[in-house]
Amino acid sequence: MKKTTQAIHLPYKRRDAYDALSMPVYHAVAFEFDNAQLMADAFCGRIDAPDYSRVENPTVTNFEERVKAITGAQDVVAFNSGMAAISNVLLALAAKDKYILTSRHLFGNTYSLITSTLKRFGVGARLCDLTNLKAVEEAIDTECCCLYLEIMTNPQLEVTDIPAVAAVAHRKGVPVIADTTLIPFTEFSARDLGIDAEVVSSTKYISGGATSLGGLVIDYSTCDRLHHPLRHEMLFNLGAYMTPQAAYQQTVGLEVLDARYKVQAANALCLAKRLQQLPSIRRVNYVGLPDNPYHELSKRQFGPTAGAMLTIDLDSQEACFRFIDRLKLIHRATNLFDNRTLAIHPASTIFGLFSAEERSQMDILDTTIRLSVGLEDVDDLFNDIQQALL
Ligand SMILES: *Cc1c(COP(=O)(O)O)cnc(C)c1O
C-alpha cells in the first residue's frame, strides 16, 4: 500500500468502545489503571499506556502514528505550534557554550529564537550562507550542536543542496535539523536527503484549511542526542504537547493533505506563469518556474511540485500597500496554505520589528508581497490581482 493509503487506514492502538470510525477526541487529563503495578509500568515506560495528557494522549498519539506511517520516522512528537516544535528540538540539542549553525534566511520567529532568546542562555548562533559549501565547512567546529535550515526559505525561497550540506555536517558529527513546512512530507523523503530530524509547522498544510495550530518533530533517530531528551525531558518539562482537539482536526487535515496540496501547488504554478506576463510586476519568485535559479535543485530534492507560496515584487512599498488594499477576493492575512489565498507584505509585518539593516541582511525587501495560493479557481485569483494592480 502507498503511504497515503496507509495513513488513512491506520488501525487504532485499541478498539474503540463504540467502533467509532474516526479517532474519538479524548478530552481527558488523566487515565486510570487497574492496579499499582500497571501504573508503575506505565509511568516508567515499561508498558505503552497513556497516564497524563501533557505527555501522552490517545488522540494525539494516533495523529503522531499516522505521520510516522507516512514518513517512516522512528518517532514523531506533536507540539501545540510550529514554534513549540522548533524551540523544543533546539533546547534538546543546545547547551551553554555550544552554537547553532544556521542562515540569515529564516522564518522571523525562528531567527529571533536563535539569535535572542537562546542567546540569553549562553547558546551561540553562527549565521552563514548555506548555499556555499565552503562557508558551511569552515563554520563547523567542535562546539557546533546542530545545523538548522529551512528546505525552502520563507519568503526568499532559497533552496540549499541538502545532501551536500548534510554530508559536510555528518562528517563532523553534527546533526541536521530542517524546517520542512514549505513542502509537505507526502512529496519527498527528508531522511533520504540526509536530514536527521524534520520540524514542521502543521498549522500550515496539515491542519486542513487553517483549523488549528500545531507543530511536529519527525525524528529519524539518526542522532542519538535527540530522541531521549526530546520525548522524555522536553515534552515533560516544557509542557508544549499538542491538545487532543487540535490533533483530531489535524488528523482530518492529514487525510486530505495530498489531494489539497496537489491542487494548491498546480494553482501556484499556473498563477506564477500568468503573473510573469504582467508588466507592472517587476519579479515573480516561484521555485516551480523553469527559469528560477533553484528550479532544478528543488525538483531533484522535493519532486515535481514547488509548494504554494510565491512572491511578487512591485516598484515600491507604497505600490505594495496600494495593491494589498485593493484586493477584493484575496485575503489580507498572514499564515500559509489556508484553503483561501492570502497576501501579506512581509517587510512591514512579520519582519516589521527588525531594523532596516537586519531586514537588508536577511534579504527582506520593501517591494515584496508574499502570496499563499489556495484552492480557488486560478482565473478568479488572476483577475483579482490584475484589478488590484491598476
Ligand atoms: C509558520 C511557520 C513557522 C511557525 O509555525 P507556527 O505554527 O506558527 O508556530 C515556522 N517555520 C515556518 C517555515 C513557518 O512558515
Coordinates of C-alpha atoms and ligand atoms in Angstrom, one line a residue:
M1 CA 0.0 0.0 0.0
K2 CA 1.0 3.6 -0.7
K3 CA 1.8 5.7 2.3
T4 CA -1.2 8.0 1.9
T5 CA -3.5 4.9 1.9
Q6 CA -1.8 3.6 5.0
A7 CA -2.2 6.9 6.8
I8 CA -6.0 6.9 6.2
H9 CA -6.5 3.3 7.2
L10 CA -4.0 3.0 10.1
P11 CA -5.7 0.9 12.8
Y12 CA -6.1 2.4 16.3
K13 CA -4.0 1.0 19.0
R14 CA -7.1 -0.1 21.0
R15 CA -10.5 -0.8 19.6
D16 CA -13.0 2.0 20.4
A17 CA -15.9 1.0 22.7
Y18 CA -18.4 2.1 20.0
D19 CA -16.2 1.3 17.0
A20 CA -16.1 5.0 16.0
L21 CA -14.7 5.2 12.5
S22 CA -12.7 8.4 13.2
M23 CA -10.5 8.7 16.2
P24 CA -12.5 10.0 19.2
V25 CA -11.3 13.2 20.8
Y26 CA -10.1 12.1 24.3
H27 CA -10.6 15.3 26.2
A28 CA -9.3 13.7 29.4
V29 CA -6.4 14.8 31.5
A30 CA -5.7 11.5 33.2
F31 CA -6.2 7.8 32.6
E32 CA -7.0 5.1 35.2
F33 CA -5.1 1.9 35.9
D34 CA -6.4 -1.5 37.2
N35 CA -3.6 -1.8 39.7
A36 CA -0.5 -0.2 41.2
Q37 CA 1.9 -2.3 39.2
L38 CA 0.4 -1.3 35.8
M39 CA 0.5 2.3 36.9
A40 CA 4.2 2.0 37.8
D41 CA 4.9 0.2 34.5
A42 CA 3.2 2.9 32.5
F43 CA 5.0 5.8 34.3
C44 CA 8.3 4.1 33.8
G45 CA 7.7 3.4 30.1
R46 CA 7.7 -0.4 30.5
I47 CA 4.2 -0.6 29.0
D48 CA 2.7 1.6 26.4
A49 CA -0.3 3.2 28.1
P50 CA -1.3 6.8 28.5
D51 CA -1.2 8.2 32.0
Y52 CA -1.4 12.0 31.7
S53 CA -2.3 14.1 28.7
R54 CA 0.6 16.6 29.0
V55 CA 2.9 13.8 27.7
E56 CA 0.6 11.2 26.0
N57 CA -3.0 11.3 24.8
P58 CA -4.6 8.6 22.6
T59 CA -5.9 11.2 20.0
V60 CA -2.5 12.9 19.8
T61 CA -0.7 9.5 19.6
N62 CA -2.9 8.5 16.7
F63 CA -2.0 11.6 14.8
E64 CA 1.7 11.0 15.5
E65 CA 1.4 7.4 14.4
R66 CA -0.1 8.4 11.1
V67 CA 2.7 10.8 10.4
K68 CA 5.1 8.0 11.3
A69 CA 3.4 5.7 8.8
I70 CA 3.8 8.3 6.0
T71 CA 7.4 9.4 6.8
G72 CA 8.9 6.1 8.1
A73 CA 10.3 8.0 11.0
Q74 CA 11.3 6.3 14.3
D75 CA 9.4 8.7 16.4
V76 CA 7.1 11.7 15.8
V77 CA 6.2 14.2 18.6
A78 CA 3.3 16.6 18.2
F79 CA 3.5 20.1 19.7
N80 CA 1.0 22.9 20.1
S81 CA 2.6 25.1 17.4
G82 CA 5.4 25.1 14.9
M83 CA 7.5 27.4 17.2
A84 CA 7.0 24.9 20.1
A85 CA 8.3 22.1 17.9
I86 CA 11.3 24.2 16.8
S87 CA 12.1 25.5 20.3
N88 CA 11.8 22.0 21.9
V89 CA 14.1 20.4 19.4
L90 CA 16.7 23.2 19.7
L91 CA 16.5 23.1 23.5
A92 CA 17.0 19.3 23.4
L93 CA 20.2 19.7 21.3
A94 CA 21.7 23.0 22.5
A95 CA 23.7 23.8 25.7
K96 CA 25.6 26.7 27.1
D97 CA 28.8 27.5 25.1
K98 CA 27.5 25.4 22.1
Y99 CA 26.3 27.1 19.0
I100 CA 23.7 26.6 16.3
L101 CA 24.8 26.9 12.7
T102 CA 22.1 28.4 10.5
S103 CA 21.4 31.0 7.9
R104 CA 20.1 34.6 7.9
H105 CA 17.3 33.3 5.7
L106 CA 14.9 32.1 8.4
F107 CA 11.3 32.4 9.5
G108 CA 11.3 35.6 11.6
N109 CA 10.4 34.0 15.0
T110 CA 13.0 31.2 14.5
Y111 CA 15.6 33.8 13.7
S112 CA 14.7 35.7 16.9
L113 CA 14.6 32.5 19.0
I114 CA 18.1 31.6 17.9
T115 CA 19.7 35.0 17.9
S116 CA 18.0 36.5 21.0
T117 CA 16.1 34.0 23.3
L118 CA 18.6 31.2 23.2
K119 CA 21.5 33.6 23.3
R120 CA 20.4 34.7 26.8
F121 CA 21.1 31.1 28.0
G122 CA 24.6 31.1 26.5
V123 CA 23.8 29.3 23.3
G124 CA 25.6 30.9 20.4
A125 CA 24.4 31.4 16.8
R126 CA 26.7 31.3 13.7
L127 CA 25.0 32.6 10.6
C128 CA 26.4 31.6 7.2
D129 CA 25.3 31.2 3.6
L130 CA 24.1 27.6 3.5
T131 CA 24.3 27.6 -0.3
N132 CA 28.1 28.0 0.0
L133 CA 29.6 24.6 0.9
K134 CA 33.0 26.0 1.8
A135 CA 31.4 28.5 4.2
V136 CA 29.5 25.7 5.8
E137 CA 32.6 23.6 6.2
E138 CA 34.5 26.5 7.8
A139 CA 31.7 27.4 10.1
I140 CA 31.6 23.9 11.8
D141 CA 33.9 23.2 14.8
T142 CA 33.6 21.0 17.8
E143 CA 31.2 23.3 19.7
C144 CA 28.5 23.2 16.9
C145 CA 25.4 21.4 18.3
C146 CA 23.4 21.3 15.1
L147 CA 22.9 22.7 11.7
Y148 CA 19.5 24.2 11.3
L149 CA 18.0 25.0 7.9
E150 CA 14.7 25.6 6.1
I151 CA 14.3 23.5 3.0
M152 CA 12.8 26.4 1.1
T153 CA 13.2 29.7 2.9
N154 CA 10.3 32.0 3.7
P155 CA 10.0 34.4 2.0
Q156 CA 13.3 34.4 0.0
L157 CA 12.6 30.9 -1.5
E158 CA 16.2 29.9 -1.3
V159 CA 17.0 26.2 -1.6
T160 CA 20.1 24.6 -0.2
D161 CA 21.7 21.5 -1.7
I162 CA 20.8 19.4 1.4
P163 CA 22.7 16.1 0.7
A164 CA 25.9 18.1 0.1
V165 CA 25.5 20.2 3.3
A166 CA 24.4 17.2 5.3
A167 CA 27.5 15.3 4.2
V168 CA 29.7 18.1 5.5
A169 CA 27.8 18.3 8.8
H170 CA 27.8 14.5 9.3
R171 CA 31.5 14.2 8.6
K172 CA 32.0 16.5 11.6
G173 CA 29.3 14.7 13.7
V174 CA 26.8 17.5 13.5
P175 CA 23.1 16.6 13.2
V176 CA 21.0 18.3 10.5
I177 CA 17.6 19.7 11.6
A178 CA 15.4 21.0 8.8
D179 CA 12.1 23.0 8.8
T180 CA 10.2 21.3 6.0
T181 CA 7.0 23.4 6.4
L182 CA 7.0 24.6 2.8
I183 CA 6.8 21.2 1.0
P184 CA 4.7 18.5 2.7
F185 CA 6.4 15.2 3.7
T186 CA 4.0 13.4 1.3
E187 CA 6.1 14.7 -1.6
F188 CA 9.7 13.7 -0.6
S189 CA 11.8 11.8 1.9
A190 CA 13.7 14.1 4.2
R191 CA 15.7 11.1 5.6
D192 CA 16.9 10.2 2.1
L193 CA 18.3 13.8 1.8
G194 CA 20.3 13.4 5.0
I195 CA 18.1 15.2 7.4
D196 CA 18.2 13.8 10.9
A197 CA 15.0 15.4 12.2
E198 CA 12.3 17.4 10.5
V199 CA 10.3 20.2 12.2
V200 CA 7.0 21.2 10.6
S201 CA 4.5 23.9 11.4
S202 CA 1.4 21.6 11.0
T203 CA -0.6 24.8 11.3
K204 CA 0.0 25.2 7.6
Y205 CA -0.5 22.4 5.0
I206 CA -1.5 19.7 7.5
S207 CA -4.2 21.4 9.6
G208 CA -6.6 21.3 6.8
G209 CA -7.5 24.9 5.9
A210 CA -6.1 26.7 8.9
T211 CA -8.3 25.0 11.5
S212 CA -5.7 24.7 14.3
L213 CA -2.1 25.4 15.4
G214 CA 0.4 22.6 15.6
G215 CA 4.0 21.5 15.1
L216 CA 5.7 18.2 14.6
V217 CA 9.2 16.9 15.2
I218 CA 9.8 14.0 12.9
D219 CA 12.7 12.1 14.3
Y220 CA 14.6 9.6 12.2
S221 CA 16.7 8.6 15.2
T222 CA 19.9 9.1 13.2
C223 CA 21.1 11.4 16.0
D224 CA 21.5 9.7 19.4
R225 CA 21.5 13.0 21.2
L226 CA 18.0 14.0 20.2
H227 CA 15.4 11.2 20.8
H228 CA 15.6 10.8 24.5
P229 CA 15.8 14.4 25.7
L230 CA 13.0 15.4 23.3
R231 CA 10.4 12.9 24.4
H232 CA 11.5 12.2 27.9
E233 CA 12.7 15.6 29.0
M234 CA 11.4 18.5 26.9
L235 CA 7.9 17.2 26.5
F236 CA 7.6 16.6 30.3
N237 CA 9.4 19.7 31.5
L238 CA 8.2 22.3 29.0
G239 CA 4.7 21.1 28.5
A240 CA 4.1 22.1 24.9
Y241 CA 2.3 18.9 23.8
M242 CA -0.4 19.2 21.2
T243 CA -4.0 19.2 22.5
P244 CA -6.5 16.4 21.6
Q245 CA -8.8 18.8 19.8
A246 CA -6.0 20.1 17.5
A247 CA -4.8 16.5 16.9
Y248 CA -8.3 15.5 15.8
Q249 CA -8.5 18.4 13.4
Q250 CA -5.0 17.8 12.1
T251 CA -5.7 14.1 11.6
V252 CA -8.7 15.0 9.4
G253 CA -6.5 17.5 7.6
L254 CA -3.8 14.9 7.1
E255 CA -6.2 12.6 5.4
V256 CA -6.9 15.1 2.6
L257 CA -3.4 16.7 2.6
D258 CA -2.2 15.1 -0.6
A259 CA -5.3 16.0 -2.5
R260 CA -5.3 19.6 -1.3
Y261 CA -1.6 20.1 -1.8
K262 CA -1.7 18.9 -5.4
V263 CA -4.4 21.4 -6.4
Q264 CA -2.7 24.3 -4.5
A265 CA 0.7 23.6 -6.0
A266 CA -0.8 23.4 -9.5
N267 CA -2.7 26.6 -8.9
A268 CA 0.5 28.3 -7.7
L269 CA 2.4 27.3 -10.8
C270 CA -0.3 28.4 -13.2
L271 CA -0.7 31.7 -11.4
A272 CA 3.1 32.4 -11.3
K273 CA 3.3 31.8 -15.1
R274 CA 0.4 34.2 -15.7
L275 CA 1.8 36.9 -13.3
Q276 CA 5.1 36.8 -15.2
Q277 CA 3.2 38.3 -18.2
L278 CA 2.1 41.4 -16.2
P279 CA 4.4 44.4 -16.9
S280 CA 3.7 46.1 -13.5
I281 CA 5.1 43.1 -11.7
R282 CA 8.9 43.5 -11.5
R283 CA 9.6 40.0 -10.5
V284 CA 7.7 36.7 -9.8
N285 CA 9.7 34.4 -7.5
Y286 CA 8.4 30.9 -7.5
V287 CA 10.7 27.8 -7.5
G288 CA 8.4 26.0 -9.9
L289 CA 9.1 28.4 -12.7
P290 CA 11.7 26.8 -15.1
D291 CA 13.8 30.0 -15.1
N292 CA 14.1 30.1 -11.3
P293 CA 17.7 29.5 -10.1
Y294 CA 16.6 26.8 -7.7
H295 CA 14.2 25.0 -10.0
E296 CA 16.4 22.0 -10.9
L297 CA 17.8 21.6 -7.4
S298 CA 14.3 21.7 -5.9
K299 CA 13.0 19.1 -8.4
R300 CA 15.9 16.8 -7.6
Q301 CA 15.2 17.1 -3.8
F302 CA 11.5 17.6 -3.4
G303 CA 10.0 16.2 -6.6
P304 CA 8.0 17.9 -9.3
T305 CA 5.9 20.3 -7.2
A306 CA 7.3 23.5 -5.6
G307 CA 4.8 24.4 -3.0
A308 CA 2.0 27.0 -3.0
M309 CA 3.9 30.1 -1.8
L310 CA 5.2 32.7 -4.2
T311 CA 6.3 36.3 -4.0
I312 CA 5.9 39.2 -6.4
D313 CA 7.9 42.5 -6.4
L314 CA 6.3 45.8 -7.3
D315 CA 8.0 49.2 -7.7
S316 CA 7.9 50.4 -4.0
Q317 CA 6.4 49.8 -0.6
E318 CA 3.6 52.3 -1.5
A319 CA 2.8 50.3 -4.6
C320 CA 2.6 47.1 -2.4
F321 CA 0.3 48.7 0.2
R322 CA -1.9 50.1 -2.6
F323 CA -2.1 46.7 -4.2
I324 CA -2.9 44.9 -0.9
D325 CA -5.6 47.5 -0.1
R326 CA -7.3 47.0 -3.4
L327 CA -7.6 43.2 -3.3
K328 CA -11.2 42.0 -3.2
L329 CA -11.0 38.2 -3.2
I330 CA -7.5 37.5 -1.8
H331 CA -7.4 38.0 1.9
R332 CA -5.1 40.4 3.8
A333 CA -3.7 37.9 6.3
T334 CA -0.6 36.0 7.5
N335 CA -0.5 32.2 7.5
L336 CA 0.4 29.8 4.7
F337 CA -1.6 27.1 2.9
D338 CA -5.0 28.1 4.0
N339 CA -7.7 26.9 1.6
R340 CA -8.1 30.6 0.7
T341 CA -5.4 32.7 -1.0
L342 CA -3.7 35.1 1.3
A343 CA -1.5 38.2 0.7
I344 CA 1.0 39.9 3.1
H345 CA 3.8 42.5 2.9
P346 CA 6.5 40.7 5.0
A347 CA 8.8 43.6 5.5
S348 CA 6.2 45.7 7.4
T349 CA 4.6 42.8 9.3
I350 CA 6.4 39.5 10.0
F351 CA 9.7 41.4 9.8
G352 CA 8.3 44.8 10.9
L353 CA 10.1 44.9 14.3
F354 CA 13.5 44.2 12.8
S355 CA 15.8 47.1 11.9
A356 CA 16.1 48.2 8.3
E357 CA 19.7 46.9 8.4
E358 CA 18.7 43.5 9.8
R359 CA 16.0 43.2 7.1
S360 CA 18.5 44.0 4.4
Q361 CA 20.9 41.3 5.8
M362 CA 18.0 38.9 5.7
D363 CA 17.1 39.9 2.1
I364 CA 13.6 41.1 3.1
L365 CA 12.7 43.7 0.6
D366 CA 10.2 46.6 0.9
T367 CA 9.0 45.8 -2.6
T368 CA 7.9 42.2 -1.9
I369 CA 4.4 40.8 -1.4
R370 CA 4.0 37.2 -0.4
L371 CA 1.1 35.2 -1.7
S372 CA -0.1 31.8 -0.3
V373 CA -2.1 30.3 -3.1
G374 CA -5.4 28.5 -2.1
L375 CA -7.9 26.2 -3.8
E376 CA -9.8 28.9 -5.7
D377 CA -10.2 29.0 -9.5
V378 CA -7.0 30.5 -10.9
D379 CA -8.9 32.8 -13.2
D380 CA -10.6 34.4 -10.2
L381 CA -7.2 34.9 -8.5
F382 CA -5.6 36.3 -11.6
N383 CA -8.5 38.7 -12.2
D384 CA -8.3 40.0 -8.6
I385 CA -4.5 40.6 -8.8
Q386 CA -4.9 42.3 -12.2
Q387 CA -7.6 44.7 -11.0
A388 CA -5.6 45.4 -7.8
L389 CA -2.6 46.4 -9.9
L390 CA -4.4 49.0 -11.9
Ligands
LIG1 C1 4.6 29.4 10.3 C2 6.0 28.9 10.3 C3 6.6 28.5 11.5 C4 6.0 28.7 12.8 O1 4.8 27.9 13.0 P1 3.6 28.2 14.0 O2 2.8 27.0 13.8 O3 3.0 29.5 13.5 O4 4.2 28.3 15.3 C5 7.9 28.0 11.4 N1 8.5 27.9 10.2 C6 7.9 28.2 9.0 C7 8.7 28.0 7.7 C8 6.6 28.7 9.0 O5 6.0 29.1 7.9

